[in-house]
């Protein structure tokens, strides 16, 4: 039985789940999300990063995975990507187009076994539609790793930002030259010079992880006046 409080064991186990997040990036996510009570992941795929976040979070937390579950692009990009996982890592994974969803379902079962007090929910919709469903939520942390086009990342940020609590973390993956759309979107939304949202962002050294912390409203600020304490 895995010890969910042992970060090294958790990220090592998560490494067996299909996905593109490096071990040291998953270790960073574990630290970033360990104080969250409500967490949303956009672009869940097989649940690699959701597994790490769920194990890191406090008891009694809630984690929501959002994905349209259209994984044909994986087969188009790399027809052999799934082969190491079919019938080898877990039972219940089938050789058809639902294989990634099969793996995700097994991942969720593992989360529920390790952290039975944590509520796990999957929303099988495009991100914008899911955001409408969740518009009354207040979220501690959001991880964006879905559509990597500039438009897609901008849509994810703008759709989910209103639900992020002041002081909460919006984090994303693949800020590197292989995905210029991610770079352009994050800089358009969070650049200190011209960004849509205050507070800026940083990229963790030696990773592809970008991090924004939503500024906290100063106590006593009149309603309608946007004064912020920048929490960096």
Coordinates of N, CA and C in Angstrom, one line a residue:
X1 N 0.8 -1.2 0.0 CA 0.0 0.0 0.0 C 0.9 1.3 0.0
X2 N 0.6 2.1 -0.9 CA 1.4 3.4 -1.0 C 1.1 4.3 0.2
X3 N 2.1 5.0 0.6 CA 1.9 6.1 1.6 C 1.7 7.4 0.9
X4 N 0.5 7.9 0.9 CA 0.2 9.1 0.2 C 1.0 10.3 0.7
X5 N 1.5 10.3 1.9 CA 2.3 11.4 2.4 C 3.7 11.3 2.0
X6 N 4.1 10.3 1.3 CA 5.5 10.1 0.9 C 5.6 10.6 -0.6
X7 N 6.0 11.8 -0.8 CA 6.0 12.4 -2.1 C 6.8 11.6 -3.1
X8 N 7.9 11.1 -2.8 CA 8.8 10.3 -3.7 C 8.1 9.1 -4.2
X9 N 7.4 8.4 -3.2 CA 6.7 7.2 -3.6 C 5.5 7.5 -4.5
X10 N 4.8 8.6 -4.3 CA 3.7 8.9 -5.1 C 4.1 9.3 -6.5
X11 N 5.1 10.1 -6.7 CA 5.5 10.5 -8.0 C 6.1 9.3 -8.8
X12 N 6.7 8.4 -8.1 CA 7.3 7.2 -8.7 C 6.1 6.3 -9.2
X13 N 5.1 6.2 -8.4 CA 3.9 5.4 -8.9 C 3.2 6.1 -10.0
X14 N 3.1 7.4 -9.9 CA 2.4 8.2 -11.0 C 3.2 8.1 -12.3
X15 N 4.5 7.9 -12.3 CA 5.3 7.7 -13.5 C 4.8 6.6 -14.4
X16 N 4.1 5.6 -13.8 CA 3.6 4.5 -14.5 C 2.4 4.8 -15.3
X17 N 1.7 5.9 -15.0 CA 0.5 6.3 -15.7 C 0.9 7.1 -16.9
X18 N 0.2 6.8 -18.1 CA 0.6 7.5 -19.3 C 0.4 9.0 -19.2
X19 N 1.3 9.7 -19.8 CA 1.3 11.1 -19.8 C 2.7 11.7 -20.1
X20 N 2.8 13.0 -20.0 CA 4.0 13.7 -20.5 C 4.6 14.6 -19.4
X21 N 4.3 14.4 -18.2 CA 4.8 15.2 -17.1 C 6.0 14.4 -16.5
X22 N 7.1 15.1 -16.3 CA 8.3 14.5 -15.8 C 8.2 14.3 -14.3
X23 N 9.0 13.5 -13.8 CA 9.0 13.1 -12.3 C 9.2 14.4 -11.5
X24 N 10.2 15.2 -11.8 CA 10.5 16.4 -11.0 C 9.4 17.4 -11.1
X25 N 8.7 17.4 -12.3 CA 7.5 18.3 -12.4 C 6.4 17.8 -11.5
X26 N 6.2 16.5 -11.5 CA 5.1 16.0 -10.6 C 5.4 16.3 -9.1
X27 N 6.7 16.2 -8.8 CA 7.1 16.5 -7.4 C 6.7 18.0 -7.0
X28 N 6.9 18.9 -8.0 CA 6.6 20.3 -7.8 C 5.1 20.4 -7.7
X29 N 4.3 19.7 -8.5 CA 2.8 19.8 -8.4 C 2.4 19.3 -7.0
X30 N 3.0 18.3 -6.5 CA 2.6 17.7 -5.2 C 2.8 18.9 -4.1
X31 N 3.9 19.6 -4.2 CA 4.1 20.7 -3.2 C 3.1 21.9 -3.4
X32 N 2.8 22.2 -4.7 CA 2.0 23.3 -5.0 C 0.5 23.1 -4.5
X33 N 0.0 21.8 -4.6 CA -1.4 21.6 -4.4 C -1.7 20.9 -3.0
X34 N -0.7 20.8 -2.2 CA -0.9 20.0 -1.0 C -1.8 20.7 0.1
X35 N -1.9 22.0 -0.1 CA -2.8 22.8 0.8 C -4.2 23.0 0.2
X36 N -4.5 22.5 -0.9 CA -5.8 22.8 -1.6 C -6.9 21.9 -1.0
X37 N -8.0 22.5 -0.9 CA -9.2 21.7 -0.5 C -10.1 21.5 -1.7
X38 N -10.1 22.4 -2.7 CA -10.8 22.2 -4.0 C -9.9 22.4 -5.1
X39 N -9.7 21.4 -6.0 CA -8.7 21.5 -7.1 C -9.4 21.1 -8.4
X40 N -9.1 21.7 -9.5 CA -9.6 21.4 -10.8 C -8.5 21.2 -11.7
X41 N -8.6 20.1 -12.5 CA -7.5 19.9 -13.5 C -8.2 19.9 -14.9
X42 N -7.7 20.7 -15.8 CA -8.2 20.8 -17.2 C -7.3 20.0 -18.1
X43 N -7.8 19.0 -18.7 CA -7.0 18.1 -19.5 C -6.4 17.0 -18.7
X44 N -7.3 16.1 -18.3 CA -7.0 15.0 -17.3 C -6.2 13.8 -18.0
X45 N -6.6 13.5 -19.2 CA -6.0 12.4 -20.0 C -6.1 11.1 -19.1
X46 N -5.1 10.5 -18.8 CA -5.1 9.2 -18.0 C -5.0 9.4 -16.5
X47 N -5.0 10.7 -16.1 CA -5.0 11.0 -14.6 C -3.7 11.0 -13.9
X48 N -2.6 11.1 -14.7 CA -1.2 11.1 -14.1 C -1.1 12.2 -13.0
X49 N -1.3 13.5 -13.4 CA -1.2 14.6 -12.5 C -2.3 14.7 -11.5
X50 N -3.5 14.3 -11.9 CA -4.6 14.2 -10.9 C -4.3 13.3 -9.8
X51 N -3.7 12.2 -10.1 CA -3.3 11.2 -9.0 C -2.3 11.9 -8.0
X52 N -1.4 12.6 -8.5 CA -0.4 13.3 -7.7 C -1.1 14.3 -6.8
X53 N -2.0 15.2 -7.4 CA -2.6 16.2 -6.7 C -3.5 15.6 -5.6
X54 N -4.3 14.6 -6.0 CA -5.2 14.0 -5.0 C -4.5 13.4 -3.8
X55 N -3.4 12.8 -4.0 CA -2.6 12.2 -2.9 C -2.0 13.3 -2.0
X56 N -1.6 14.5 -2.7 CA -1.0 15.6 -1.9 C -2.0 16.3 -1.1
X57 N -3.2 16.5 -1.5 CA -4.2 17.3 -0.9 C -4.7 16.9 0.5
X58 N -5.3 17.8 1.2 CA -5.7 17.5 2.5 C -6.9 16.5 2.5
X59 N -7.1 15.8 3.7 CA -8.2 14.9 3.8 C -9.5 15.6 3.6
X60 N -10.5 15.0 3.0 CA -11.8 15.6 2.8 C -11.8 16.6 1.7
X61 N -10.8 16.6 0.8 CA -10.8 17.5 -0.3 C -11.7 17.1 -1.4
X62 N -11.8 17.9 -2.5 CA -12.5 17.6 -3.7 C -11.6 17.9 -4.9
X63 N -11.6 17.0 -5.8 CA -10.8 17.2 -7.0 C -11.6 16.8 -8.2
X64 N -11.6 17.7 -9.2 CA -12.4 17.6 -10.4 C -11.5 17.5 -11.6
X65 N -11.7 16.5 -12.4 CA -11.0 16.3 -13.7 C -11.9 16.7 -14.8
X66 N -11.4 17.5 -15.7 CA -12.2 18.0 -16.9 C -11.5 17.6 -18.1
X67 N -12.2 16.9 -19.0 CA -11.6 16.5 -20.3 C -12.8 16.1 -21.2
X68 N -12.6 16.5 -22.5 CA -13.6 16.1 -23.5 C -13.5 14.6 -23.9
X69 N -12.4 14.0 -23.5 CA -12.2 12.6 -23.8 C -12.2 12.3 -25.3
X70 N -11.6 13.2 -26.0 CA -11.3 12.9 -27.5 C -9.9 12.7 -27.7
X71 N -9.4 11.4 -27.6 CA -8.0 11.1 -27.6 C -7.5 10.6 -28.9
X72 N -8.2 10.8 -30.0 CA -7.7 10.3 -31.3 C -6.4 11.0 -31.7
X73 N -6.2 12.2 -31.2 CA -5.0 13.0 -31.5 C -3.8 12.3 -31.0
X74 N -3.9 11.5 -29.9 CA -2.8 10.7 -29.4 C -2.3 9.7 -30.4
X75 N -3.3 8.9 -30.9 CA -3.0 7.9 -31.9 C -2.4 8.5 -33.1
X76 N -2.9 9.7 -33.5 CA -2.4 10.3 -34.7 C -0.9 10.8 -34.5
X77 N -0.6 11.3 -33.3 CA 0.7 11.7 -33.1 C 1.7 10.6 -32.9
X78 N 1.2 9.5 -32.2 CA 2.1 8.4 -31.9 C 1.3 7.1 -31.8
X79 N 1.2 6.4 -32.9 CA 0.4 5.2 -33.0 C 0.8 4.1 -32.0
X80 N 2.0 4.2 -31.5 CA 2.6 3.2 -30.6 C 2.5 3.6 -29.1
X81 N 2.0 4.8 -28.8 CA 2.1 5.4 -27.5 C 1.4 4.5 -26.5
X82 N 0.3 3.8 -26.8 CA -0.5 3.1 -25.8 C 0.1 1.7 -25.6
X83 N 0.9 1.2 -26.5 CA 1.3 -0.2 -26.4 C 1.9 -0.7 -25.1
X84 N 2.8 0.1 -24.5 CA 3.3 -0.3 -23.2 C 2.3 -0.5 -22.1
X85 N 1.1 0.1 -22.3 CA 0.1 0.1 -21.2 C -1.0 -0.9 -21.4
X86 N -1.2 -1.4 -22.6 CA -2.3 -2.3 -22.8 C -2.0 -3.7 -22.1
X87 N -2.8 -3.9 -21.1 CA -2.8 -5.2 -20.4 C -1.5 -5.4 -19.6
X88 N -0.7 -4.4 -19.4 CA 0.6 -4.6 -18.7 C 0.6 -3.9 -17.3
X89 N 0.2 -2.6 -17.4 CA 0.3 -1.8 -16.2 C -0.9 -2.1 -15.3
X90 N -2.1 -2.2 -15.9 CA -3.3 -2.4 -15.2 C -4.3 -3.3 -15.9
X91 N -5.1 -4.0 -15.2 CA -6.2 -4.8 -15.9 C -7.3 -3.8 -16.3
X92 N -8.1 -4.2 -17.2 CA -9.3 -3.4 -17.6 C -9.0 -2.4 -18.7
X93 N -7.8 -2.5 -19.3 CA -7.4 -1.6 -20.4 C -7.6 -2.3 -21.7
X94 N -8.3 -1.8 -22.6 CA -8.7 -2.6 -23.8 C -8.0 -1.9 -25.0
X95 N -7.8 -2.7 -26.1 CA -7.2 -2.3 -27.3 C -8.3 -1.7 -28.2
X96 N -8.8 -0.5 -27.8 CA -9.7 0.2 -28.7 C -9.5 1.7 -28.4
X97 N -10.4 2.5 -29.0 CA -10.2 3.9 -28.8 C -10.5 4.5 -27.4
X98 N -11.0 3.6 -26.6 CA -11.4 4.0 -25.2 C -10.2 3.7 -24.2
X99 N -9.1 3.3 -24.7 CA -8.0 2.8 -23.8 C -7.6 3.9 -22.8
X100 N -7.5 5.2 -23.2 CA -7.1 6.2 -22.3 C -8.1 6.4 -21.2
X101 N -9.4 6.4 -21.6 CA -10.4 6.5 -20.6 C -10.4 5.3 -19.6
X102 N -10.1 4.1 -20.2 CA -10.0 2.9 -19.3 C -8.9 3.1 -18.3
X103 N -7.8 3.6 -18.7 CA -6.7 3.9 -17.8 C -7.1 4.9 -16.7
X104 N -7.8 6.0 -17.2 CA -8.2 7.0 -16.2 C -9.1 6.4 -15.2
X105 N -10.1 5.6 -15.6 CA -11.0 5.0 -14.6 C -10.2 4.1 -13.6
X106 N -9.2 3.4 -14.0 CA -8.4 2.7 -13.1 C -7.6 3.6 -12.1
X107 N -7.1 4.7 -12.7 CA -6.4 5.7 -11.9 C -7.4 6.3 -10.8
X108 N -8.6 6.6 -11.2 CA -9.6 7.1 -10.2 C -9.9 6.1 -9.1
X109 N -10.0 4.8 -9.5 CA -10.2 3.8 -8.5 C -9.0 3.7 -7.5
X110 N -7.8 3.9 -8.0 CA -6.6 4.0 -7.1 C -6.6 5.1 -6.2
X111 N -7.1 6.3 -6.7 CA -7.2 7.5 -5.9 C -8.2 7.2 -4.7
X112 N -9.3 6.7 -5.1 CA -10.4 6.4 -4.1 C -9.9 5.4 -3.0
X113 N -9.0 4.5 -3.4 CA -8.5 3.5 -2.5 C -7.5 4.2 -1.5
X114 N -6.7 5.0 -2.1 CA -5.6 5.7 -1.3 C -6.1 6.8 -0.4
X115 N -7.1 7.6 -0.9 CA -7.6 8.7 -0.2 C -9.2 8.6 -0.2
X116 N -9.7 7.7 0.5 CA -11.2 7.5 0.5 C -12.0 8.7 0.9
X117 N -11.4 9.6 1.7 CA -12.2 10.8 2.1 C -12.2 11.9 1.1
X118 N -11.4 11.8 0.0 CA -11.4 12.8 -1.0 C -12.4 12.5 -2.1
X119 N -13.2 13.5 -2.4 CA -14.2 13.4 -3.5 C -13.6 13.6 -4.8
X120 N -13.8 12.6 -5.7 CA -13.2 12.7 -7.1 C -14.4 12.7 -8.1
X121 N -14.3 13.7 -9.0 CA -15.4 13.8 -10.0 C -14.8 14.1 -11.3
X122 N -15.4 13.5 -12.4 CA -14.9 13.7 -13.7 C -16.0 14.4 -14.5
X123 N -15.7 15.4 -15.2 CA -16.6 16.1 -16.1 C -16.2 15.9 -17.5
X124 N -17.0 15.1 -18.3 CA -16.7 14.7 -19.7 C -17.3 15.8 -20.6
X125 N -16.7 16.9 -20.6 CA -17.1 18.0 -21.5 C -15.9 18.9 -21.8
X126 N -16.0 19.7 -22.9 CA -15.0 20.7 -23.2 C -14.9 21.6 -22.0
X127 N -13.7 22.2 -21.8 CA -13.4 23.0 -20.7 C -14.4 24.2 -20.5
X128 N -14.7 24.9 -21.5 CA -15.6 26.1 -21.4 C -17.0 25.7 -20.9
X129 N -17.5 24.6 -21.4 CA -18.8 24.1 -21.0 C -18.8 23.6 -19.5
X130 N -17.7 23.0 -19.1 CA -17.5 22.6 -17.7 C -17.4 23.8 -16.8
X131 N -16.8 24.8 -17.2 CA -16.6 26.0 -16.4 C -18.0 26.6 -16.1
X132 N -18.9 26.6 -17.1 CA -20.3 27.1 -16.9 C -21.0 26.3 -15.8
X133 N -20.8 24.9 -15.8 CA -21.4 24.1 -14.8 C -20.8 24.4 -13.4
X134 N -19.6 24.8 -13.4 CA -18.9 25.0 -12.1 C -18.8 26.5 -11.7
X135 N -19.6 27.4 -12.3 CA -19.4 28.8 -12.1 C -19.7 29.3 -10.7
X136 N -20.4 28.5 -9.9 CA -20.6 28.9 -8.5 C -19.6 28.3 -7.5
X137 N -18.6 27.6 -8.0 CA -17.6 27.0 -7.1 C -16.6 28.1 -6.7
X138 N -15.9 27.8 -5.6 CA -14.7 28.6 -5.3 C -13.6 27.6 -5.1
X139 N -12.5 27.8 -5.9 CA -11.5 26.8 -6.2 C -10.2 27.3 -5.6
X140 N -9.4 26.4 -4.9 CA -8.1 26.8 -4.4 C -7.0 26.7 -5.4
X141 N -7.1 25.8 -6.3 CA -6.0 25.6 -7.3 C -6.6 25.0 -8.6
X142 N -6.0 25.4 -9.7 CA -6.4 25.0 -11.0 C -5.1 24.6 -11.8
X143 N -5.2 23.4 -12.4 CA -4.0 23.0 -13.3 C -4.5 22.9 -14.7
X144 N -3.9 23.6 -15.6 CA -4.3 23.7 -17.0 C -3.3 22.9 -17.9
X145 N -3.8 21.9 -18.5 CA -3.0 21.0 -19.4 C -3.8 20.4 -20.5
X146 N -4.7 21.2 -21.1 CA -5.6 20.7 -22.1 C -5.2 21.1 -23.5
X147 N -6.1 21.8 -24.1 CA -5.8 22.3 -25.5 C -4.6 23.3 -25.4
X148 N -3.5 23.0 -26.2 CA -2.3 23.7 -26.1 C -2.2 24.9 -27.1
X149 N -3.2 25.1 -27.9 CA -3.2 26.3 -28.8 C -3.3 27.6 -27.9
X150 N -2.9 28.7 -28.5 CA -3.1 29.9 -27.8 C -4.5 30.2 -27.5
X151 N -5.4 30.0 -28.4 CA -6.9 30.2 -28.1 C -7.4 29.3 -27.1
X152 N -6.9 28.0 -27.1 CA -7.4 27.0 -26.1 C -6.9 27.4 -24.7
X153 N -5.7 27.8 -24.6 CA -5.2 28.1 -23.2 C -5.8 29.4 -22.7
X154 N -5.9 30.4 -23.6 CA -6.6 31.6 -23.2 C -8.1 31.3 -22.7
X155 N -8.8 30.5 -23.5 CA -10.1 30.1 -23.1 C -10.2 29.5 -21.7
X156 N -9.2 28.6 -21.5 CA -9.2 27.9 -20.2 C -8.9 28.9 -19.1
X157 N -8.0 29.7 -19.2 CA -7.6 30.7 -18.2 C -8.8 31.6 -17.9
X158 N -9.4 32.2 -19.0 CA -10.5 33.2 -18.8 C -11.8 32.5 -18.3
X159 N -12.0 31.3 -18.7 CA -13.3 30.6 -18.3 C -13.2 30.3 -16.8
X160 N -12.0 29.9 -16.3 CA -11.9 29.4 -14.9 C -11.4 30.4 -13.9
X161 N -10.8 31.5 -14.4 CA -10.2 32.4 -13.4 C -11.3 33.0 -12.5
X162 N -12.5 33.3 -12.9 CA -13.4 33.9 -11.9 C -13.7 33.0 -10.7
X163 N -13.6 31.7 -10.9 CA -13.9 30.8 -9.8 C -12.7 30.5 -8.8
X164 N -11.5 31.0 -9.2 CA -10.3 30.9 -8.4 C -10.3 31.8 -7.2
X165 N -10.1 31.3 -6.0 CA -10.2 32.2 -4.8 C -9.0 33.2 -4.8
X166 N -9.2 34.3 -4.3 CA -8.0 35.2 -4.1 C -6.9 34.5 -3.3
X167 N -5.7 34.6 -3.7 CA -4.6 33.8 -3.1 C -4.4 32.4 -3.7
X168 N -5.4 32.0 -4.5 CA -5.3 30.7 -5.1 C -4.3 30.6 -6.3
X169 N -4.0 29.4 -6.6 CA -3.0 29.1 -7.7 C -3.6 28.6 -9.0
X170 N -3.2 29.3 -10.0 CA -3.5 28.8 -11.4 C -2.1 28.4 -12.0
X171 N -2.1 27.1 -12.3 CA -0.8 26.5 -12.7 C -1.0 25.8 -14.1
X172 N 0.0 25.8 -14.9 CA -0.2 25.1 -16.2 C 1.1 24.4 -16.6
X173 N 1.0 23.6 -17.6 CA 2.1 22.7 -18.1 C 2.4 23.1 -19.5
X174 N 3.6 22.7 -19.9 CA 4.1 22.8 -21.3 C 4.4 24.3 -21.7
X175 N 5.0 25.1 -20.8 CA 5.5 26.4 -21.2 C 6.9 26.2 -21.7
X176 N 7.0 25.9 -23.0 CA 8.3 25.7 -23.6 C 8.1 25.9 -25.1
X177 N 9.2 25.9 -25.9 CA 9.2 26.3 -27.3 C 8.4 25.3 -28.1
X178 N 8.3 24.1 -27.7 CA 7.5 23.1 -28.4 C 6.0 23.4 -28.5
X179 N 5.6 24.2 -27.5 CA 4.2 24.6 -27.5 C 4.1 26.2 -27.4
X180 N 4.4 26.8 -28.5 CA 4.4 28.3 -28.5 C 3.0 28.9 -28.1
X181 N 1.9 28.2 -28.4 CA 0.6 28.7 -28.1 C 0.5 28.9 -26.6
X182 N 1.1 28.0 -25.8 CA 1.0 28.1 -24.3 C 1.7 29.3 -23.9
X183 N 2.9 29.5 -24.4 CA 3.7 30.7 -24.0 C 3.0 32.0 -24.4
X184 N 2.4 32.1 -25.6 CA 1.7 33.3 -26.0 C 0.5 33.5 -25.1
X185 N -0.2 32.5 -24.8 CA -1.5 32.7 -24.0 C -1.2 33.1 -22.6
X186 N -0.2 32.5 -22.0 CA 0.2 32.8 -20.6 C 0.7 34.3 -20.5
X187 N 1.5 34.7 -21.5 CA 2.0 36.0 -21.5 C 0.9 37.1 -21.8
X188 N 0.0 36.7 -22.6 CA -1.1 37.6 -22.9 C -2.0 37.8 -21.7
X189 N -2.2 36.8 -20.9 CA -3.1 36.9 -19.8 C -2.4 37.4 -18.5
X190 N -1.1 37.1 -18.3 CA -0.5 37.4 -17.0 C 0.8 38.2 -17.1
X191 N 1.2 38.6 -18.3 CA 2.4 39.4 -18.4 C 2.2 40.7 -17.5
X192 N 3.3 41.1 -16.8 CA 3.1 42.3 -15.9 C 3.0 43.5 -16.7
X193 N 3.5 43.5 -18.0 CA 3.4 44.7 -18.8 C 2.0 44.9 -19.5
X194 N 1.4 43.8 -19.9 CA 0.2 43.9 -20.7 C -0.8 42.8 -20.4
X195 N -0.7 42.1 -19.3 CA -1.6 41.0 -19.0 C -3.0 41.4 -18.7
X196 N -3.9 40.5 -18.9 CA -5.3 40.8 -18.6 C -5.6 40.7 -17.1
X197 N -4.7 40.0 -16.4 CA -4.9 39.7 -14.9 C -3.7 40.2 -14.1
X198 N -3.9 40.8 -13.0 CA -2.8 41.3 -12.2 C -2.1 40.1 -11.5
X199 N -0.9 40.3 -11.1 CA -0.1 39.3 -10.3 C 1.0 38.7 -11.0
X200 N 1.0 38.8 -12.3 CA 2.1 38.2 -13.1 C 2.2 36.7 -13.0
X201 N 3.3 36.1 -13.4 CA 3.5 34.7 -13.4 C 5.0 34.4 -13.3
X202 N 5.3 33.1 -13.0 CA 6.7 32.7 -13.1 C 6.7 31.3 -13.6
X203 N 7.8 30.9 -14.2 CA 8.1 29.6 -14.7 C 9.1 28.9 -13.7
X204 N 8.7 27.8 -13.1 CA 9.7 27.1 -12.2 C 10.9 26.7 -13.0
X205 N 12.1 27.1 -12.5 CA 13.3 26.7 -13.2 C 13.4 25.2 -13.5
X206 N 13.9 24.9 -14.7 CA 14.2 23.5 -15.1 C 12.9 22.7 -15.2
X207 N 11.8 23.4 -15.4 CA 10.5 22.7 -15.6 C 9.8 23.4 -16.8
X208 N 8.6 22.8 -17.2 CA 7.7 23.5 -18.1 C 6.5 24.0 -17.4
X209 N 6.6 24.2 -16.1 CA 5.4 24.6 -15.3 C 5.4 26.1 -15.1
X210 N 4.2 26.7 -15.5 CA 4.0 28.1 -15.2 C 3.1 28.2 -14.0
X211 N 3.3 29.3 -13.2 CA 2.5 29.5 -11.9 C 2.1 30.9 -11.8
X212 N 0.8 31.1 -11.5 CA 0.2 32.4 -11.2 C -0.5 32.3 -9.9
X213 N -0.3 33.2 -9.0 CA -1.1 33.3 -7.8 C -2.0 34.5 -7.9
X214 N -3.3 34.3 -7.7 CA -4.3 35.3 -7.8 C -4.1 36.3 -6.6
X215 N -4.0 37.6 -6.9 CA -3.8 38.5 -5.8 C -4.9 38.5 -4.9
X216 N -4.6 38.8 -3.6 CA -5.6 38.9 -2.6 C -6.1 40.4 -2.5
X217 N -7.4 40.5 -2.3 CA -8.0 41.9 -2.2 C -7.6 42.4 -0.8
X218 N -7.1 43.6 -0.7 CA -6.8 44.2 0.5 C -8.0 44.3 1.4
X219 N -7.9 44.0 2.7 CA -9.0 44.2 3.7 C -9.5 45.6 3.7
X220 N -10.8 45.8 3.7 CA -11.3 47.1 3.7 C -11.4 47.8 2.4
X221 N -11.0 47.2 1.3 CA -11.2 47.8 0.0 C -12.6 47.9 -0.4
X222 N -13.1 49.0 -0.8 CA -14.6 49.2 -1.1 C -14.9 48.3 -2.3
X223 N -16.1 47.8 -2.3 CA -16.6 47.0 -3.4 C -16.4 47.7 -4.8
X224 N -16.0 47.0 -5.8 CA -15.9 47.6 -7.1 C -14.5 48.3 -7.4
X225 N -13.7 48.4 -6.3 CA -12.3 49.0 -6.5 C -11.3 47.9 -6.6
X226 N -10.6 47.8 -7.6 CA -9.6 46.7 -7.8 C -8.2 47.1 -7.3
X227 N -8.1 47.0 -5.9 CA -6.8 47.2 -5.3 C -6.3 45.8 -4.8
X228 N -5.1 45.5 -5.1 CA -4.6 44.1 -4.8 C -3.3 44.2 -4.0
X229 N -3.1 43.2 -3.2 CA -1.8 42.9 -2.6 C -1.2 41.8 -3.5
X230 N -0.1 42.1 -4.1 CA 0.5 41.1 -5.0 C 1.2 40.0 -4.2
X231 N 0.7 38.8 -4.2 CA 1.3 37.7 -3.5 C 2.2 36.9 -4.5
X232 N 3.5 37.1 -4.4 CA 4.4 36.5 -5.4 C 5.3 35.5 -4.6

